[in-house]
Amino acid sequence: MDAVVWRNRAMTLFDRIPLPVAVCDVYGAIVLANPAMATESGATPSGLRGRDVLELFRPQEPLQIERIAQALRLRHRSRYPVAVCWEAADGTRRAGELTADPVSDSAEASTALLVTVRVLGERAGTSRPPGPRASTAETRVLELLAGGATTARAARETGLTADGVTYHLRRLSERWGAANRTELVARAYALGVLAPGVWPPTAVPAP
């Protein structure tokens, strides 16, 4: 197949992907964005070129960024999910999961990142939307989890057993329909249980 024809077909498929997707360099600068990514950011695909993807979609767990950087330095090629929040084009605050997949022409060096964003929830302004709340113990576990704590550390900090922490996480995951811990933290931000843009992670005071 002619290289130009192949490239045009590939670009057409890229543009039709319904999820926000971008190709970034290893430093997170956007090289190419699809229309869904542009719409989510309130810009055009060409207008996103050169923008830092982590400025558009702000990480809720800064420690994850260092783990990703370390993995890239070691040339690990696993997927790296990060809980993020951002302000959509319509002014709605959203939370979701950003996944970075290293891609390259060789196994020796990562030359780009394929970044995908999945929307998990919305928060209009600073008000808390209707939705299931978390208990005091569950909220404390969520704060620690969002800060990068392991199950063992969360158990020490809360005075629970490791099984107790796992129990609370399982209950929350079932209640909120979260598939993993990253998604669980993203849901906590989307539901207004954790305050966005605050480090260390802190619960929103009950009204």
GROMACS .gro file of C-alpha atoms in nm:
model
  207
    1MET     CA    1   0.000   0.000   0.000
    2ASP     CA    2   0.123   0.349  -0.083
    3ALA     CA    3   0.272   0.514   0.228
    4VAL     CA    4   0.067   0.833   0.181
    5VAL     CA    5  -0.257   0.636   0.148
    6TRP     CA    6  -0.171   0.431   0.458
    7ARG     CA    7  -0.095   0.746   0.656
    8ASN     CA    8  -0.422   0.910   0.548
    9ARG     CA    9  -0.620   0.604   0.653
   10ALA     CA   10  -0.440   0.589   0.985
   11MET     CA   11  -0.516   0.958   1.048
   12THR     CA   12  -0.882   0.903   0.960
   13LEU     CA   13  -0.904   0.621   1.217
   14PHE     CA   14  -0.722   0.834   1.475
   15ASP     CA   15  -0.966   1.121   1.424
   16ARG     CA   16  -1.267   0.889   1.459
   17ILE     CA   17  -1.167   0.748   1.798
   18PRO     CA   18  -1.445   0.865   2.035
   19LEU     CA   19  -1.215   0.889   2.339
   20PRO     CA   20  -0.982   1.188   2.382
   21VAL     CA   21  -0.646   1.066   2.248
   22ALA     CA   22  -0.314   1.241   2.187
   23VAL     CA   23   0.038   1.152   2.086
   24CYS     CA   24   0.293   1.325   2.312
   25ASP     CA   25   0.670   1.335   2.328
   26VAL     CA   26   0.839   1.174   2.628
   27TYR     CA   27   0.812   1.504   2.819
   28GLY     CA   28   0.433   1.520   2.781
   29ALA     CA   29   0.414   1.788   2.508
   30ILE     CA   30   0.128   1.716   2.266
   31VAL     CA   31   0.242   1.638   1.912
   32LEU     CA   32  -0.092   1.526   1.770
   33ALA     CA   33  -0.445   1.532   1.917
   34ASN     CA   34  -0.772   1.391   1.788
   35PRO     CA   35  -1.096   1.596   1.770
   36ALA     CA   36  -1.233   1.434   2.088
   37MET     CA   37  -0.927   1.555   2.283
   38ALA     CA   38  -0.964   1.902   2.133
   39THR     CA   39  -1.336   1.917   2.217
   40GLU     CA   40  -1.268   1.811   2.578
   41SER     CA   41  -1.006   2.085   2.608
   42GLY     CA   42  -1.206   2.358   2.433
   43ALA     CA   43  -0.948   2.397   2.157
   44THR     CA   44  -0.870   2.278   1.806
   45PRO     CA   45  -0.639   1.981   1.742
   46SER     CA   46  -0.373   2.211   1.598
   47GLY     CA   47  -0.418   2.451   1.891
   48LEU     CA   48  -0.316   2.175   2.135
   49ARG     CA   49   0.018   2.118   1.967
   50GLY     CA   50   0.303   2.186   2.208
   51ARG     CA   51   0.075   2.206   2.515
   52ASP     CA   52   0.168   2.004   2.824
   53VAL     CA   53  -0.093   1.730   2.857
   54LEU     CA   54  -0.055   1.734   3.238
   55GLU     CA   55  -0.144   2.104   3.247
   56LEU     CA   56  -0.468   2.029   3.062
   57PHE     CA   57  -0.547   1.717   3.267
   58ARG     CA   58  -0.412   1.775   3.617
   59PRO     CA   59  -0.294   1.468   3.812
   60GLN     CA   60  -0.465   1.406   4.145
   61GLU     CA   61  -0.178   1.187   4.265
   62PRO     CA   62   0.151   1.372   4.193
   63LEU     CA   63   0.353   1.076   4.319
   64GLN     CA   64   0.227   0.875   4.023
   65ILE     CA   65   0.404   1.110   3.783
   66GLU     CA   66   0.743   1.031   3.936
   67ARG     CA   67   0.663   0.659   3.917
   68ILE     CA   68   0.583   0.696   3.547
   69ALA     CA   69   0.903   0.893   3.484
   70GLN     CA   70   1.104   0.626   3.662
   71ALA     CA   71   0.937   0.350   3.460
   72LEU     CA   72   1.014   0.534   3.137
   73ARG     CA   73   1.377   0.582   3.240
   74LEU     CA   74   1.398   0.205   3.296
   75ARG     CA   75   1.225   0.150   2.958
   76HIS     CA   76   0.936  -0.042   3.110
   77ARG     CA   77   0.659  -0.068   2.855
   78SER     CA   78   0.350  -0.122   3.072
   79ARG     CA   79   0.045   0.108   3.072
   80TYR     CA   80   0.050   0.387   3.330
   81PRO     CA   81  -0.291   0.510   3.454
   82VAL     CA   82  -0.318   0.841   3.641
   83ALA     CA   83  -0.623   0.991   3.814
   84VAL     CA   84  -0.678   1.340   3.669
   85CYS     CA   85  -0.924   1.629   3.683
   86TRP     CA   86  -0.984   1.917   3.442
   87GLU     CA   87  -1.228   2.186   3.340
   88ALA     CA   88  -1.421   2.092   3.027
   89ALA     CA   89  -1.504   2.339   2.751
   90ASP     CA   90  -1.851   2.398   2.901
   91GLY     CA   91  -1.701   2.492   3.239
   92THR     CA   92  -1.789   2.161   3.405
   93ARG     CA   93  -1.522   2.016   3.631
   94ARG     CA   94  -1.454   1.657   3.539
   95ALA     CA   95  -1.250   1.371   3.677
   96GLY     CA   96  -1.120   1.069   3.497
   97GLU     CA   97  -0.827   0.844   3.419
   98LEU     CA   98  -0.538   0.931   3.190
   99THR     CA   99  -0.339   0.640   3.050
  100ALA     CA  100   0.005   0.678   2.891
  101ASP     CA  101   0.134   0.401   2.665
  102PRO     CA  102   0.502   0.429   2.560
  103VAL     CA  103   0.546   0.369   2.187
  104SER     CA  104   0.865   0.355   1.985
  105ASP     CA  105   1.027   0.218   1.673
  106SER     CA  106   1.263   0.001   1.878
  107ALA     CA  107   1.277  -0.177   2.212
  108GLU     CA  108   1.574   0.033   2.321
  109ALA     CA  109   1.413   0.375   2.340
  110SER     CA  110   1.067   0.523   2.399
  111THR     CA  111   1.013   0.801   2.149
  112ALA     CA  112   0.651   0.896   2.221
  113LEU     CA  113   0.353   0.845   2.451
  114LEU     CA  114   0.004   0.752   2.336
  115VAL     CA  115  -0.221   0.929   2.588
  116THR     CA  116  -0.588   0.838   2.635
  117VAL     CA  117  -0.836   1.008   2.870
  118ARG     CA  118  -1.144   0.836   3.006
  119VAL     CA  119  -1.414   1.051   3.172
  120LEU     CA  120  -1.540   0.899   3.498
  121GLY     CA  121  -1.754   1.177   3.646
  122GLU     CA  122  -1.843   1.543   3.662
  123ARG     CA  123  -1.859   1.817   3.923
  124ALA     CA  124  -2.025   2.148   3.840
  125GLY     CA  125  -1.843   2.432   4.017
  126THR     CA  126  -1.757   2.353   4.378
  127SER     CA  127  -2.092   2.207   4.480
  128ARG     CA  128  -2.120   1.840   4.568
  129PRO     CA  129  -2.337   1.648   4.319
  130PRO     CA  130  -2.594   1.397   4.436
  131GLY     CA  131  -2.427   1.065   4.493
  132PRO     CA  132  -2.314   0.812   4.749
  133ARG     CA  133  -2.099   0.951   5.029
  134ALA     CA  134  -1.820   0.775   5.212
  135SER     CA  135  -1.799   0.704   5.584
  136THR     CA  136  -1.531   0.867   5.800
  137ALA     CA  137  -1.315   0.553   5.790
  138GLU     CA  138  -1.363   0.513   5.416
  139THR     CA  139  -1.274   0.877   5.354
  140ARG     CA  140  -0.953   0.847   5.555
  141VAL     CA  141  -0.854   0.537   5.357
  142LEU     CA  142  -0.926   0.728   5.034
  143GLU     CA  143  -0.706   1.020   5.146
  144LEU     CA  144  -0.416   0.783   5.209
  145LEU     CA  145  -0.475   0.589   4.889
  146ALA     CA  146  -0.480   0.911   4.684
  147GLY     CA  147  -0.148   1.003   4.843
  148GLY     CA  148   0.012   0.682   4.719
  149ALA     CA  149  -0.010   0.478   5.041
  150THR     CA  150   0.006   0.102   5.027
  151THR     CA  151  -0.250  -0.117   5.201
  152ALA     CA  152   0.000  -0.182   5.483
  153ARG     CA  153   0.069   0.189   5.537
  154ALA     CA  154  -0.302   0.275   5.525
  155ALA     CA  155  -0.360   0.010   5.790
  156ARG     CA  156  -0.092   0.161   6.015
  157GLU     CA  157  -0.221   0.516   5.969
  158THR     CA  158  -0.585   0.428   6.038
  159GLY     CA  159  -0.537   0.163   6.307
  160LEU     CA  160  -0.714  -0.093   6.089
  161THR     CA  161  -0.586  -0.431   5.981
  162ALA     CA  162  -0.479  -0.481   5.620
  163ASP     CA  163  -0.796  -0.687   5.574
  164GLY     CA  164  -0.998  -0.398   5.717
  165VAL     CA  165  -0.851  -0.155   5.464
  166THR     CA  166  -0.919  -0.401   5.182
  167TYR     CA  167  -1.276  -0.441   5.307
  168HIS     CA  168  -1.340  -0.065   5.293
  169LEU     CA  169  -1.187  -0.040   4.946
  170ARG     CA  170  -1.395  -0.332   4.821
  171ARG     CA  171  -1.713  -0.179   4.962
  172LEU     CA  172  -1.637   0.156   4.798
  173SER     CA  173  -1.549  -0.008   4.467
  174GLU     CA  174  -1.879  -0.196   4.465
  175ARG     CA  175  -2.076   0.115   4.564
  176TRP     CA  176  -1.916   0.339   4.301
  177GLY     CA  177  -1.861   0.081   4.028
  178ALA     CA  178  -1.482   0.130   4.029
  179ALA     CA  179  -1.271  -0.135   3.856
  180ASN     CA  180  -0.941  -0.056   4.031
  181ARG     CA  181  -0.781   0.174   4.287
  182THR     CA  182  -0.694   0.446   4.037
  183GLU     CA  183  -1.054   0.459   3.922
  184LEU     CA  184  -1.171   0.456   4.284
  185VAL     CA  185  -0.963   0.767   4.362
  186ALA     CA  186  -1.088   0.937   4.044
  187ARG     CA  187  -1.447   0.867   4.151
  188ALA     CA  188  -1.376   1.013   4.494
  189TYR     CA  189  -1.271   1.340   4.329
  190ALA     CA  190  -1.561   1.330   4.083
  191LEU     CA  191  -1.813   1.281   4.365
  192GLY     CA  192  -1.660   1.562   4.569
  193VAL     CA  193  -1.541   1.337   4.851
  194LEU     CA  194  -1.180   1.452   4.802
  195ALA     CA  195  -1.090   1.817   4.741
  196PRO     CA  196  -0.933   1.876   4.395
  197GLY     CA  197  -0.597   2.049   4.367
  198VAL     CA  198  -0.499   1.989   4.730
  199TRP     CA  199  -0.185   1.806   4.846
  200PRO     CA  200  -0.170   1.599   5.053
  201PRO     CA  201  -0.514   1.465   4.950
  202THR     CA  202  -0.785   1.595   5.183
  203ALA     CA  203  -1.155   1.522   5.218
  204VAL     CA  204  -1.410   1.794   5.140
  205PRO     CA  205  -1.574   1.901   5.469
  206ALA     CA  206  -1.931   1.775   5.502
  207PRO     CA  207  -2.189   2.058   5.463
   0.00000   0.00000   0.00000
